[in-house]
Amino acid sequence: MAKDVILTGIRANQDLTIGNYFGAILPMIDTAKNHSDEYQINLFIPDLHSFTTPIDHSKLNKQIFDNAKLFAAAGLPLDNPNIYMYRQSYIPAHSELTVILDSFTGYGEMGRMTQFKEKSNSNNDMVSVGLFNYPVLMASDILLYNAKYVPVGDDQTQHLEFTRDIAQRMNKKFGYIFVIPESVSKQHEFFGNDQGLRIKDLIDPTKKMSKSDDSGRGVIFLNDEPAVAAKKVMGATTDDKAEINFDRDNQPGISNLLEILALLRGVRLDDVIKEFKGHTRYGDFKSVIANEVEKFLTDFQQKLGNIDENAVIAKLEQSERDMTPVANETLLRAQQAVGLRPKD
Ligand code: TRP
């Protein structure tokens, strides 16, 4: 019996932040390490998804490779044969299945996707068809490998629901083609509920830390100069309560800093709260975090610098060789179902 598949992708076209690191990359790598005995782990770089909104294409190729290196630096074991790491565009079946599924996907259905609505609104540039059918490509990413578990953030649950819908729709119309991924609630049961973890912006701690912050002052990027990142922590917004408490509503800045510290130290939030609760010197508290951030980034950037690039390339290419026939087998089932290929 083939192993059940856990699959996820992280987009390559962004300057990744410590929010991405602790909220997505690290949990994903933990999942890969903890489950690789029982499950097949597919971790891929959705490079075709990278330019559904406009980007600087002269940087994309390097960014794709940098992301793969980053997974390795964050602890992904490249020598584990149950973990596959590949680039979406290197396996053509993703694109081919997308074109097939496009014709069974409703225009209205895609138009209702929250992410599409948000991104097409907030963007003055052209709204592309690529952005519009983003979820269809994502469904192909998942269905091609018969994935059962797909750890994604809350912003992607609608796309996962769509993946289940289109798979069920096709199976109903044509007979068995696709394995249906587990429902979102089952995914939460499987992965636990802390997937939603989000580090907040340092300047505006009511919103998520993300690269779209205009000034960058509230955001710590993984490639920030460590000393610069430390300064950003020192400049973080706090409050006038003059006493440290974990209280997201009334002291969002302080609460965010407590969370960041717990993550940097790899300890439980409760432990950090216990240590600092009631302290009145915000400046001293911030220095503790600034130091940890500086140490973390220095360390991480050094690891990244020491990554064996040839080993990363070899891993990508081997996974692409291994996964191409798996994807093609599913694609063939779809092609046969719709009449593009003879049934055997
Ligand atoms: N859309 C996901 C994101 O923005 C990335 C992604 C693309 C993905 N294809 C996927 C995630 C398939 C899981 C499975 O985070």
mmCIF file of C-alpha atoms and ligand atoms in Angstrom:
data_model
loop_
_atom_site.group_PDB
_atom_site.id
_atom_site.type_symbol
_atom_site.label_atom_id
_atom_site.label_comp_id
_atom_site.label_asym_id
_atom_site.label_seq_id
_atom_site.Cartn_x
_atom_site.Cartn_y
_atom_site.Cartn_z
ATOM 1 C CA MET A 1 0.000 0.000 0.000
ATOM 2 C CA ALA A 2 1.210 3.441 -0.888
ATOM 3 C CA LYS A 3 1.604 5.827 2.012
ATOM 4 C CA ASP A 4 -0.875 8.637 2.597
ATOM 5 C CA VAL A 5 0.437 11.950 1.366
ATOM 6 C CA ILE A 6 0.891 15.216 3.241
ATOM 7 C CA LEU A 7 1.435 18.056 0.799
ATOM 8 C CA THR A 8 2.033 21.766 1.030
ATOM 9 C CA GLY A 9 3.561 24.641 -0.902
ATOM 10 C CA ILE A 10 5.047 27.990 0.039
ATOM 11 C CA ARG A 11 5.123 30.768 -2.528
ATOM 12 C CA ALA A 12 8.523 31.966 -3.637
ATOM 13 C CA ASN A 13 8.010 35.565 -4.625
ATOM 14 C CA GLN A 14 8.304 37.216 -1.281
ATOM 15 C CA ASP A 15 10.860 38.520 1.096
ATOM 16 C CA LEU A 16 10.086 36.121 3.875
ATOM 17 C CA THR A 17 9.567 37.456 7.388
ATOM 18 C CA ILE A 18 10.009 35.889 10.815
ATOM 19 C CA GLY A 19 6.200 35.603 10.694
ATOM 20 C CA ASN A 20 6.455 33.280 7.684
ATOM 21 C CA TYR A 21 9.312 31.434 9.352
ATOM 22 C CA PHE A 22 7.593 30.683 12.657
ATOM 23 C CA GLY A 23 4.049 30.562 11.294
ATOM 24 C CA ALA A 24 4.567 28.450 8.190
ATOM 25 C CA ILE A 25 8.063 27.202 7.408
ATOM 26 C CA LEU A 26 9.031 25.838 10.798
ATOM 27 C CA PRO A 27 5.688 24.073 11.469
ATOM 28 C CA MET A 28 5.869 22.590 7.997
ATOM 29 C CA ILE A 29 9.349 21.261 8.561
ATOM 30 C CA ASP A 30 8.334 19.882 11.953
ATOM 31 C CA THR A 31 5.407 18.146 10.290
ATOM 32 C CA ALA A 32 7.727 16.722 7.653
ATOM 33 C CA LYS A 33 10.164 15.431 10.253
ATOM 34 C CA ASN A 34 7.523 14.087 12.642
ATOM 35 C CA HIS A 35 5.429 12.284 10.044
ATOM 36 C CA SER A 36 7.919 11.111 7.440
ATOM 37 C CA ASP A 37 7.967 7.547 8.762
ATOM 38 C CA GLU A 38 4.274 6.999 8.230
ATOM 39 C CA TYR A 39 3.510 9.450 5.454
ATOM 40 C CA GLN A 40 4.945 10.626 2.192
ATOM 41 C CA ILE A 41 5.741 14.320 2.474
ATOM 42 C CA ASN A 42 5.477 16.560 -0.585
ATOM 43 C CA LEU A 43 6.827 20.028 -0.098
ATOM 44 C CA PHE A 44 6.893 22.104 -3.197
ATOM 45 C CA ILE A 45 7.567 25.588 -4.478
ATOM 46 C CA PRO A 46 4.530 26.885 -6.383
ATOM 47 C CA ASP A 47 6.576 28.935 -8.805
ATOM 48 C CA LEU A 48 3.771 29.294 -11.367
ATOM 49 C CA HIS A 49 1.660 30.877 -8.650
ATOM 50 C CA SER A 50 4.387 33.456 -8.045
ATOM 51 C CA PHE A 51 3.333 35.880 -10.722
ATOM 52 C CA THR A 52 -0.446 35.769 -10.529
ATOM 53 C CA THR A 53 0.150 39.295 -9.282
ATOM 54 C CA PRO A 54 2.966 41.308 -10.894
ATOM 55 C CA ILE A 55 6.550 40.709 -9.721
ATOM 56 C CA ASP A 56 10.089 41.490 -10.803
ATOM 57 C CA HIS A 57 10.764 38.573 -13.135
ATOM 58 C CA SER A 58 14.501 39.159 -13.178
ATOM 59 C CA LYS A 59 14.547 37.977 -9.557
ATOM 60 C CA LEU A 60 12.187 35.023 -9.715
ATOM 61 C CA ASN A 61 14.646 32.352 -10.718
ATOM 62 C CA LYS A 62 16.985 33.156 -7.856
ATOM 63 C CA GLN A 63 14.094 33.432 -5.416
ATOM 64 C CA ILE A 64 12.888 29.941 -6.263
ATOM 65 C CA PHE A 65 16.277 28.497 -5.500
ATOM 66 C CA ASP A 66 16.696 30.665 -2.417
ATOM 67 C CA ASN A 67 13.454 29.296 -1.048
ATOM 68 C CA ALA A 68 14.651 25.749 -1.474
ATOM 69 C CA LYS A 69 17.873 26.673 0.335
ATOM 70 C CA LEU A 70 15.850 28.305 3.056
ATOM 71 C CA PHE A 71 13.931 25.088 3.759
ATOM 72 C CA ALA A 72 17.242 23.312 4.109
ATOM 73 C CA ALA A 73 18.609 26.008 6.438
ATOM 74 C CA ALA A 74 15.442 25.777 8.539
ATOM 75 C CA GLY A 75 16.148 22.098 9.079
ATOM 76 C CA LEU A 76 14.510 20.128 6.288
ATOM 77 C CA PRO A 77 16.471 16.876 6.077
ATOM 78 C CA LEU A 78 17.494 16.583 2.422
ATOM 79 C CA ASP A 79 18.576 12.986 2.813
ATOM 80 C CA ASN A 80 15.167 11.716 3.957
ATOM 81 C CA PRO A 81 13.750 9.608 1.103
ATOM 82 C CA ASN A 82 10.129 10.068 2.249
ATOM 83 C CA ILE A 83 10.360 13.826 1.860
ATOM 84 C CA TYR A 84 10.084 15.254 -1.643
ATOM 85 C CA MET A 85 10.950 18.857 -2.464
ATOM 86 C CA TYR A 86 10.201 20.025 -5.980
ATOM 87 C CA ARG A 87 9.333 22.976 -8.188
ATOM 88 C CA GLN A 88 5.804 23.102 -9.574
ATOM 89 C CA SER A 89 6.796 24.308 -13.045
ATOM 90 C CA TYR A 90 9.289 21.461 -13.492
ATOM 91 C CA ILE A 91 6.422 18.976 -13.524
ATOM 92 C CA PRO A 92 4.277 19.935 -16.531
ATOM 93 C CA ALA A 93 1.266 17.900 -15.382
ATOM 94 C CA HIS A 94 0.345 20.782 -13.029
ATOM 95 C CA SER A 95 -0.335 23.064 -15.979
ATOM 96 C CA GLU A 96 -2.015 20.393 -18.063
ATOM 97 C CA LEU A 97 -4.441 19.301 -15.372
ATOM 98 C CA THR A 98 -5.266 22.955 -14.675
ATOM 99 C CA VAL A 99 -6.384 23.499 -18.265
ATOM 100 C CA ILE A 100 -8.646 20.457 -18.052
ATOM 101 C CA LEU A 101 -10.155 21.458 -14.696
ATOM 102 C CA ASP A 102 -10.705 25.026 -15.933
ATOM 103 C CA SER A 103 -13.566 23.823 -18.102
ATOM 104 C CA PHE A 104 -15.355 22.238 -15.160
ATOM 105 C CA THR A 105 -14.936 25.278 -12.924
ATOM 106 C CA GLY A 106 -17.549 27.998 -12.722
ATOM 107 C CA TYR A 107 -16.746 31.604 -13.469
ATOM 108 C CA GLY A 108 -18.924 32.693 -10.554
ATOM 109 C CA GLU A 109 -17.308 30.141 -8.292
ATOM 110 C CA MET A 110 -13.872 31.671 -8.873
ATOM 111 C CA GLY A 111 -15.188 35.218 -8.677
ATOM 112 C CA ARG A 112 -16.441 34.531 -5.147
ATOM 113 C CA MET A 113 -13.029 33.528 -3.806
ATOM 114 C CA THR A 114 -12.084 35.918 -1.010
ATOM 115 C CA GLN A 115 -8.430 36.010 -1.945
ATOM 116 C CA PHE A 116 -9.290 36.880 -5.533
ATOM 117 C CA LYS A 117 -11.625 39.628 -4.441
ATOM 118 C CA GLU A 118 -9.051 41.100 -2.084
ATOM 119 C CA LYS A 119 -6.107 40.904 -4.435
ATOM 120 C CA SER A 120 -8.015 42.170 -7.433
ATOM 121 C CA ASN A 121 -9.331 45.106 -5.417
ATOM 122 C CA SER A 122 -6.136 46.179 -3.716
ATOM 123 C CA ASN A 123 -4.229 46.093 -6.953
ATOM 124 C CA ASN A 124 -4.071 48.973 -9.370
ATOM 125 C CA ASP A 125 -2.293 46.839 -11.927
ATOM 126 C CA MET A 126 -4.052 44.586 -14.354
ATOM 127 C CA VAL A 127 -6.084 41.796 -12.745
ATOM 128 C CA SER A 128 -4.883 38.683 -14.549
ATOM 129 C CA VAL A 129 -6.676 35.515 -15.548
ATOM 130 C CA GLY A 130 -3.806 33.812 -13.703
ATOM 131 C CA LEU A 131 -5.003 35.395 -10.452
ATOM 132 C CA PHE A 132 -8.545 34.391 -11.276
ATOM 133 C CA ASN A 133 -7.793 30.712 -11.750
ATOM 134 C CA TYR A 134 -5.181 30.520 -9.013
ATOM 135 C CA PRO A 135 -7.398 28.059 -7.079
ATOM 136 C CA VAL A 136 -7.637 25.696 -10.056
ATOM 137 C CA LEU A 137 -3.858 25.436 -10.291
ATOM 138 C CA MET A 138 -3.775 24.922 -6.537
ATOM 139 C CA ALA A 139 -6.334 22.129 -6.829
ATOM 140 C CA SER A 140 -4.134 20.478 -9.465
ATOM 141 C CA ASP A 141 -1.110 20.758 -7.155
ATOM 142 C CA ILE A 142 -2.991 18.797 -4.534
ATOM 143 C CA LEU A 143 -4.941 16.289 -6.630
ATOM 144 C CA LEU A 144 -2.046 15.161 -8.835
ATOM 145 C CA TYR A 145 -0.330 13.522 -5.863
ATOM 146 C CA ASN A 146 -3.436 12.086 -4.207
ATOM 147 C CA ALA A 147 -2.760 14.201 -1.142
ATOM 148 C CA LYS A 148 -4.851 13.584 1.939
ATOM 149 C CA TYR A 149 -3.528 16.217 4.303
ATOM 150 C CA VAL A 150 -2.729 19.763 3.229
ATOM 151 C CA PRO A 151 -1.543 22.078 6.001
ATOM 152 C CA VAL A 152 -2.382 25.634 4.967
ATOM 153 C CA GLY A 153 -3.144 28.881 6.738
ATOM 154 C CA ASP A 154 -6.674 30.148 7.269
ATOM 155 C CA ASP A 155 -6.416 32.334 4.182
ATOM 156 C CA GLN A 156 -6.199 29.184 2.043
ATOM 157 C CA THR A 157 -9.052 27.124 3.472
ATOM 158 C CA GLN A 158 -11.473 28.332 0.812
ATOM 159 C CA HIS A 159 -9.092 27.064 -1.869
ATOM 160 C CA LEU A 160 -8.909 23.728 -0.135
ATOM 161 C CA GLU A 161 -12.705 23.515 -0.042
ATOM 162 C CA PHE A 162 -12.729 24.228 -3.753
ATOM 163 C CA THR A 163 -10.191 21.448 -4.321
ATOM 164 C CA ARG A 164 -12.537 18.993 -2.619
ATOM 165 C CA ASP A 165 -15.492 20.324 -4.612
ATOM 166 C CA ILE A 166 -13.885 20.040 -8.016
ATOM 167 C CA ALA A 167 -12.490 16.578 -7.225
ATOM 168 C CA GLN A 168 -15.901 15.351 -6.113
ATOM 169 C CA ARG A 169 -17.565 16.957 -9.113
ATOM 170 C CA MET A 170 -15.188 15.218 -11.523
ATOM 171 C CA ASN A 171 -15.467 11.860 -9.762
ATOM 172 C CA LYS A 172 -19.228 12.100 -9.813
ATOM 173 C CA LYS A 173 -19.357 12.924 -13.491
ATOM 174 C CA PHE A 174 -16.683 10.510 -14.715
ATOM 175 C CA GLY A 175 -16.128 7.871 -12.062
ATOM 176 C CA TYR A 176 -13.031 7.662 -9.912
ATOM 177 C CA ILE A 177 -10.211 9.981 -10.922
ATOM 178 C CA PHE A 178 -9.079 11.779 -7.779
ATOM 179 C CA VAL A 179 -8.401 11.064 -4.118
ATOM 180 C CA ILE A 180 -10.430 13.600 -2.108
ATOM 181 C CA PRO A 181 -8.342 15.495 0.442
ATOM 182 C CA GLU A 182 -9.646 15.526 4.015
ATOM 183 C CA SER A 183 -12.061 18.274 5.057
ATOM 184 C CA VAL A 184 -10.717 21.404 6.674
ATOM 185 C CA SER A 185 -11.966 20.331 10.105
ATOM 186 C CA LYS A 186 -10.172 16.982 9.768
ATOM 187 C CA GLN A 187 -7.030 18.838 8.727
ATOM 188 C CA HIS A 188 -7.235 20.883 11.899
ATOM 189 C CA GLU A 189 -7.712 17.741 13.943
ATOM 190 C CA PHE A 190 -4.647 16.233 12.345
ATOM 191 C CA PHE A 191 -2.311 19.221 12.533
ATOM 192 C CA GLY A 192 -3.604 20.818 15.714
ATOM 193 C CA ASN A 193 -5.024 24.276 15.814
ATOM 194 C CA ASP A 194 -1.940 26.414 16.118
ATOM 195 C CA GLN A 195 -1.608 26.694 12.344
ATOM 196 C CA GLY A 196 -3.262 30.073 12.573
ATOM 197 C CA LEU A 197 -0.379 31.501 14.532
ATOM 198 C CA ARG A 198 0.469 34.962 13.306
ATOM 199 C CA ILE A 199 3.134 37.350 14.381
ATOM 200 C CA LYS A 200 1.903 40.929 14.248
ATOM 201 C CA ASP A 201 3.489 44.036 12.790
ATOM 202 C CA LEU A 202 5.798 45.799 15.256
ATOM 203 C CA ILE A 203 4.476 49.267 14.478
ATOM 204 C CA ASP A 204 0.817 48.336 14.081
ATOM 205 C CA PRO A 205 0.390 45.250 16.290
ATOM 206 C CA THR A 206 -3.261 44.867 15.307
ATOM 207 C CA LYS A 207 -2.310 43.641 11.839
ATOM 208 C CA LYS A 208 -0.368 40.653 10.620
ATOM 209 C CA MET A 209 3.363 41.109 10.035
ATOM 210 C CA SER A 210 3.652 41.020 6.283
ATOM 211 C CA LYS A 211 5.905 42.313 3.588
ATOM 212 C CA SER A 212 3.248 44.698 2.351
ATOM 213 C CA ASP A 213 3.911 47.032 5.258
ATOM 214 C CA ASP A 214 4.966 50.249 3.523
ATOM 215 C CA SER A 215 7.996 51.302 5.480
ATOM 216 C CA GLY A 216 9.305 47.893 6.539
ATOM 217 C CA ARG A 217 9.862 49.282 10.041
ATOM 218 C CA GLY A 218 7.301 46.949 11.575
ATOM 219 C CA VAL A 219 8.516 43.869 9.747
ATOM 220 C CA ILE A 220 11.516 41.663 10.422
ATOM 221 C CA PHE A 221 12.744 39.977 7.269
ATOM 222 C CA LEU A 222 14.855 36.846 7.370
ATOM 223 C CA ASN A 223 17.479 38.686 5.352
ATOM 224 C CA ASP A 224 17.510 41.814 7.513
ATOM 225 C CA GLU A 225 20.862 42.928 8.827
ATOM 226 C CA PRO A 226 20.677 41.513 12.419
ATOM 227 C CA ALA A 227 21.545 44.875 13.990
ATOM 228 C CA VAL A 228 18.884 46.619 11.926
ATOM 229 C CA ALA A 229 16.294 44.056 13.019
ATOM 230 C CA ALA A 230 17.282 44.649 16.643
ATOM 231 C CA LYS A 231 16.639 48.368 16.144
ATOM 232 C CA LYS A 232 13.213 47.609 14.734
ATOM 233 C CA VAL A 233 12.367 45.730 17.923
ATOM 234 C CA MET A 234 13.513 48.668 20.022
ATOM 235 C CA GLY A 235 11.172 50.875 17.985
ATOM 236 C CA ALA A 236 8.155 48.592 18.402
ATOM 237 C CA THR A 237 4.877 50.173 19.465
ATOM 238 C CA THR A 238 3.904 49.418 23.069
ATOM 239 C CA ASP A 239 1.380 51.235 25.269
ATOM 240 C CA ASP A 240 1.144 53.551 28.267
ATOM 241 C CA LYS A 241 0.164 50.915 30.830
ATOM 242 C CA ALA A 242 3.777 50.650 32.007
ATOM 243 C CA GLU A 243 3.286 47.056 33.077
ATOM 244 C CA ILE A 244 3.853 43.876 31.113
ATOM 245 C CA ASN A 245 0.776 41.690 30.695
ATOM 246 C CA PHE A 246 -0.334 39.284 28.054
ATOM 247 C CA ASP A 247 -3.528 40.917 26.865
ATOM 248 C CA ARG A 248 -4.011 40.923 23.111
ATOM 249 C CA ASP A 249 -6.913 43.381 23.170
ATOM 250 C CA ASN A 250 -5.565 46.025 25.482
ATOM 251 C CA GLN A 251 -1.808 45.534 25.117
ATOM 252 C CA PRO A 252 -1.363 44.185 21.588
ATOM 253 C CA GLY A 253 2.211 45.446 21.183
ATOM 254 C CA ILE A 254 3.517 43.933 24.415
ATOM 255 C CA SER A 255 1.591 40.710 23.776
ATOM 256 C CA ASN A 256 3.123 40.426 20.325
ATOM 257 C CA LEU A 257 6.611 40.883 21.754
ATOM 258 C CA LEU A 258 5.935 38.165 24.328
ATOM 259 C CA GLU A 259 4.862 35.822 21.514
ATOM 260 C CA ILE A 260 7.910 36.636 19.430
ATOM 261 C CA LEU A 261 10.201 35.991 22.368
ATOM 262 C CA ALA A 262 8.608 32.602 23.063
ATOM 263 C CA LEU A 263 9.048 31.607 19.419
ATOM 264 C CA LEU A 264 12.641 32.785 19.246
ATOM 265 C CA ARG A 265 13.513 30.859 22.368
ATOM 266 C CA GLY A 266 11.460 27.845 21.317
ATOM 267 C CA VAL A 267 9.648 27.790 24.658
ATOM 268 C CA ARG A 268 5.999 27.991 25.658
ATOM 269 C CA LEU A 269 4.318 31.366 25.755
ATOM 270 C CA ASP A 270 3.316 30.743 29.369
ATOM 271 C CA ASP A 271 6.934 30.469 30.421
ATOM 272 C CA VAL A 272 7.764 33.834 28.911
ATOM 273 C CA ILE A 273 4.693 35.451 30.427
ATOM 274 C CA LYS A 274 5.654 34.103 33.847
ATOM 275 C CA GLU A 275 9.141 35.543 33.503
ATOM 276 C CA PHE A 276 8.065 39.067 32.551
ATOM 277 C CA LYS A 277 4.577 39.585 33.943
ATOM 278 C CA GLY A 278 4.357 42.716 36.043
ATOM 279 C CA HIS A 279 7.708 44.113 34.906
ATOM 280 C CA THR A 280 7.542 47.828 34.328
ATOM 281 C CA ARG A 281 10.611 48.619 32.256
ATOM 282 C CA TYR A 282 9.557 48.239 28.656
ATOM 283 C CA GLY A 283 13.001 49.297 27.435
ATOM 284 C CA ASP A 284 14.738 46.440 29.235
ATOM 285 C CA PHE A 285 12.134 43.988 28.010
ATOM 286 C CA LYS A 286 12.627 45.150 24.432
ATOM 287 C CA SER A 287 16.408 44.777 24.693
ATOM 288 C CA VAL A 288 15.971 41.137 25.655
ATOM 289 C CA ILE A 289 13.944 40.525 22.504
ATOM 290 C CA ALA A 290 16.221 42.670 20.337
ATOM 291 C CA ASN A 291 19.175 40.539 21.448
ATOM 292 C CA GLU A 292 17.351 37.317 20.717
ATOM 293 C CA VAL A 293 16.315 38.551 17.279
ATOM 294 C CA GLU A 294 19.859 39.562 16.506
ATOM 295 C CA LYS A 295 21.186 36.195 17.640
ATOM 296 C CA PHE A 296 18.533 34.291 15.726
ATOM 297 C CA LEU A 297 19.154 36.134 12.450
ATOM 298 C CA THR A 298 22.939 35.929 12.732
ATOM 299 C CA ASP A 299 22.653 32.224 13.301
ATOM 300 C CA PHE A 300 20.095 31.612 10.580
ATOM 301 C CA GLN A 301 21.935 33.653 7.972
ATOM 302 C CA GLN A 302 25.114 31.792 8.767
ATOM 303 C CA LYS A 303 23.334 28.466 8.296
ATOM 304 C CA LEU A 304 21.924 29.694 5.014
ATOM 305 C CA GLY A 305 25.386 30.732 3.873
ATOM 306 C CA ASN A 306 26.723 27.262 4.640
ATOM 307 C CA ILE A 307 24.068 25.309 2.766
ATOM 308 C CA ASP A 308 25.498 22.941 0.186
ATOM 309 C CA GLU A 309 23.880 24.268 -2.979
ATOM 310 C CA ASN A 310 24.683 21.146 -4.967
ATOM 311 C CA ALA A 311 22.847 19.015 -2.435
ATOM 312 C CA VAL A 312 19.796 21.277 -2.763
ATOM 313 C CA ILE A 313 19.840 21.065 -6.563
ATOM 314 C CA ALA A 314 20.285 17.305 -6.397
ATOM 315 C CA LYS A 315 17.306 17.013 -4.033
ATOM 316 C CA LEU A 316 15.071 19.126 -6.273
ATOM 317 C CA GLU A 317 16.008 17.216 -9.399
ATOM 318 C CA GLN A 318 15.633 13.802 -7.787
ATOM 319 C CA SER A 319 12.214 14.704 -6.375
ATOM 320 C CA GLU A 320 11.126 16.040 -9.752
ATOM 321 C CA ARG A 321 12.209 12.781 -11.404
ATOM 322 C CA ASP A 322 10.366 10.759 -8.761
ATOM 323 C CA MET A 323 7.166 12.808 -8.755
ATOM 324 C CA THR A 324 6.740 13.241 -12.525
ATOM 325 C CA PRO A 325 5.409 9.696 -13.084
ATOM 326 C CA VAL A 326 3.088 10.007 -10.058
ATOM 327 C CA ALA A 327 1.620 13.245 -11.415
ATOM 328 C CA ASN A 328 1.412 11.837 -14.930
ATOM 329 C CA GLU A 329 -0.537 8.832 -13.735
ATOM 330 C CA THR A 330 -3.238 11.066 -12.251
ATOM 331 C CA LEU A 331 -3.180 13.311 -15.310
ATOM 332 C CA LEU A 332 -3.709 10.287 -17.538
ATOM 333 C CA ARG A 333 -6.756 9.252 -15.493
ATOM 334 C CA ALA A 334 -8.197 12.725 -16.033
ATOM 335 C CA GLN A 335 -7.315 12.715 -19.736
ATOM 336 C CA GLN A 336 -8.950 9.312 -20.151
ATOM 337 C CA ALA A 337 -12.015 10.396 -18.219
ATOM 338 C CA VAL A 338 -12.673 13.412 -20.420
ATOM 339 C CA GLY A 339 -11.924 11.503 -23.608
ATOM 340 C CA LEU A 340 -8.531 12.903 -24.538
ATOM 341 C CA ARG A 341 -6.870 9.494 -24.234
ATOM 342 C CA PRO A 342 -8.210 5.998 -24.899
ATOM 343 C CA LYS A 343 -9.259 4.034 -21.843
ATOM 344 C CA ASP A 344 -7.187 0.914 -21.410
HETATM 345 N N1 TRP B 1 -1.710 29.206 -2.153
HETATM 346 C C1 TRP B 1 -0.741 28.813 -1.166
HETATM 347 C C2 TRP B 1 -0.341 30.061 -0.371
HETATM 348 O O1 TRP B 1 -0.403 31.171 -0.876
HETATM 349 C C3 TRP B 1 0.448 28.174 -1.814
HETATM 350 C C4 TRP B 1 0.048 26.934 -2.537
HETATM 351 C C5 TRP B 1 -0.036 26.770 -3.874
HETATM 352 C C6 TRP B 1 -0.334 25.708 -1.942
HETATM 353 N N2 TRP B 1 -0.422 25.502 -4.173
HETATM 354 C C7 TRP B 1 -0.639 24.839 -3.022
HETATM 355 C C8 TRP B 1 -0.458 25.277 -0.631
HETATM 356 C C9 TRP B 1 -1.064 23.539 -2.773
HETATM 357 C C10 TRP B 1 -0.877 23.986 -0.400
HETATM 358 C C11 TRP B 1 -1.180 23.116 -1.469
HETATM 359 O O2 TRP B 1 0.073 29.914 0.751
#
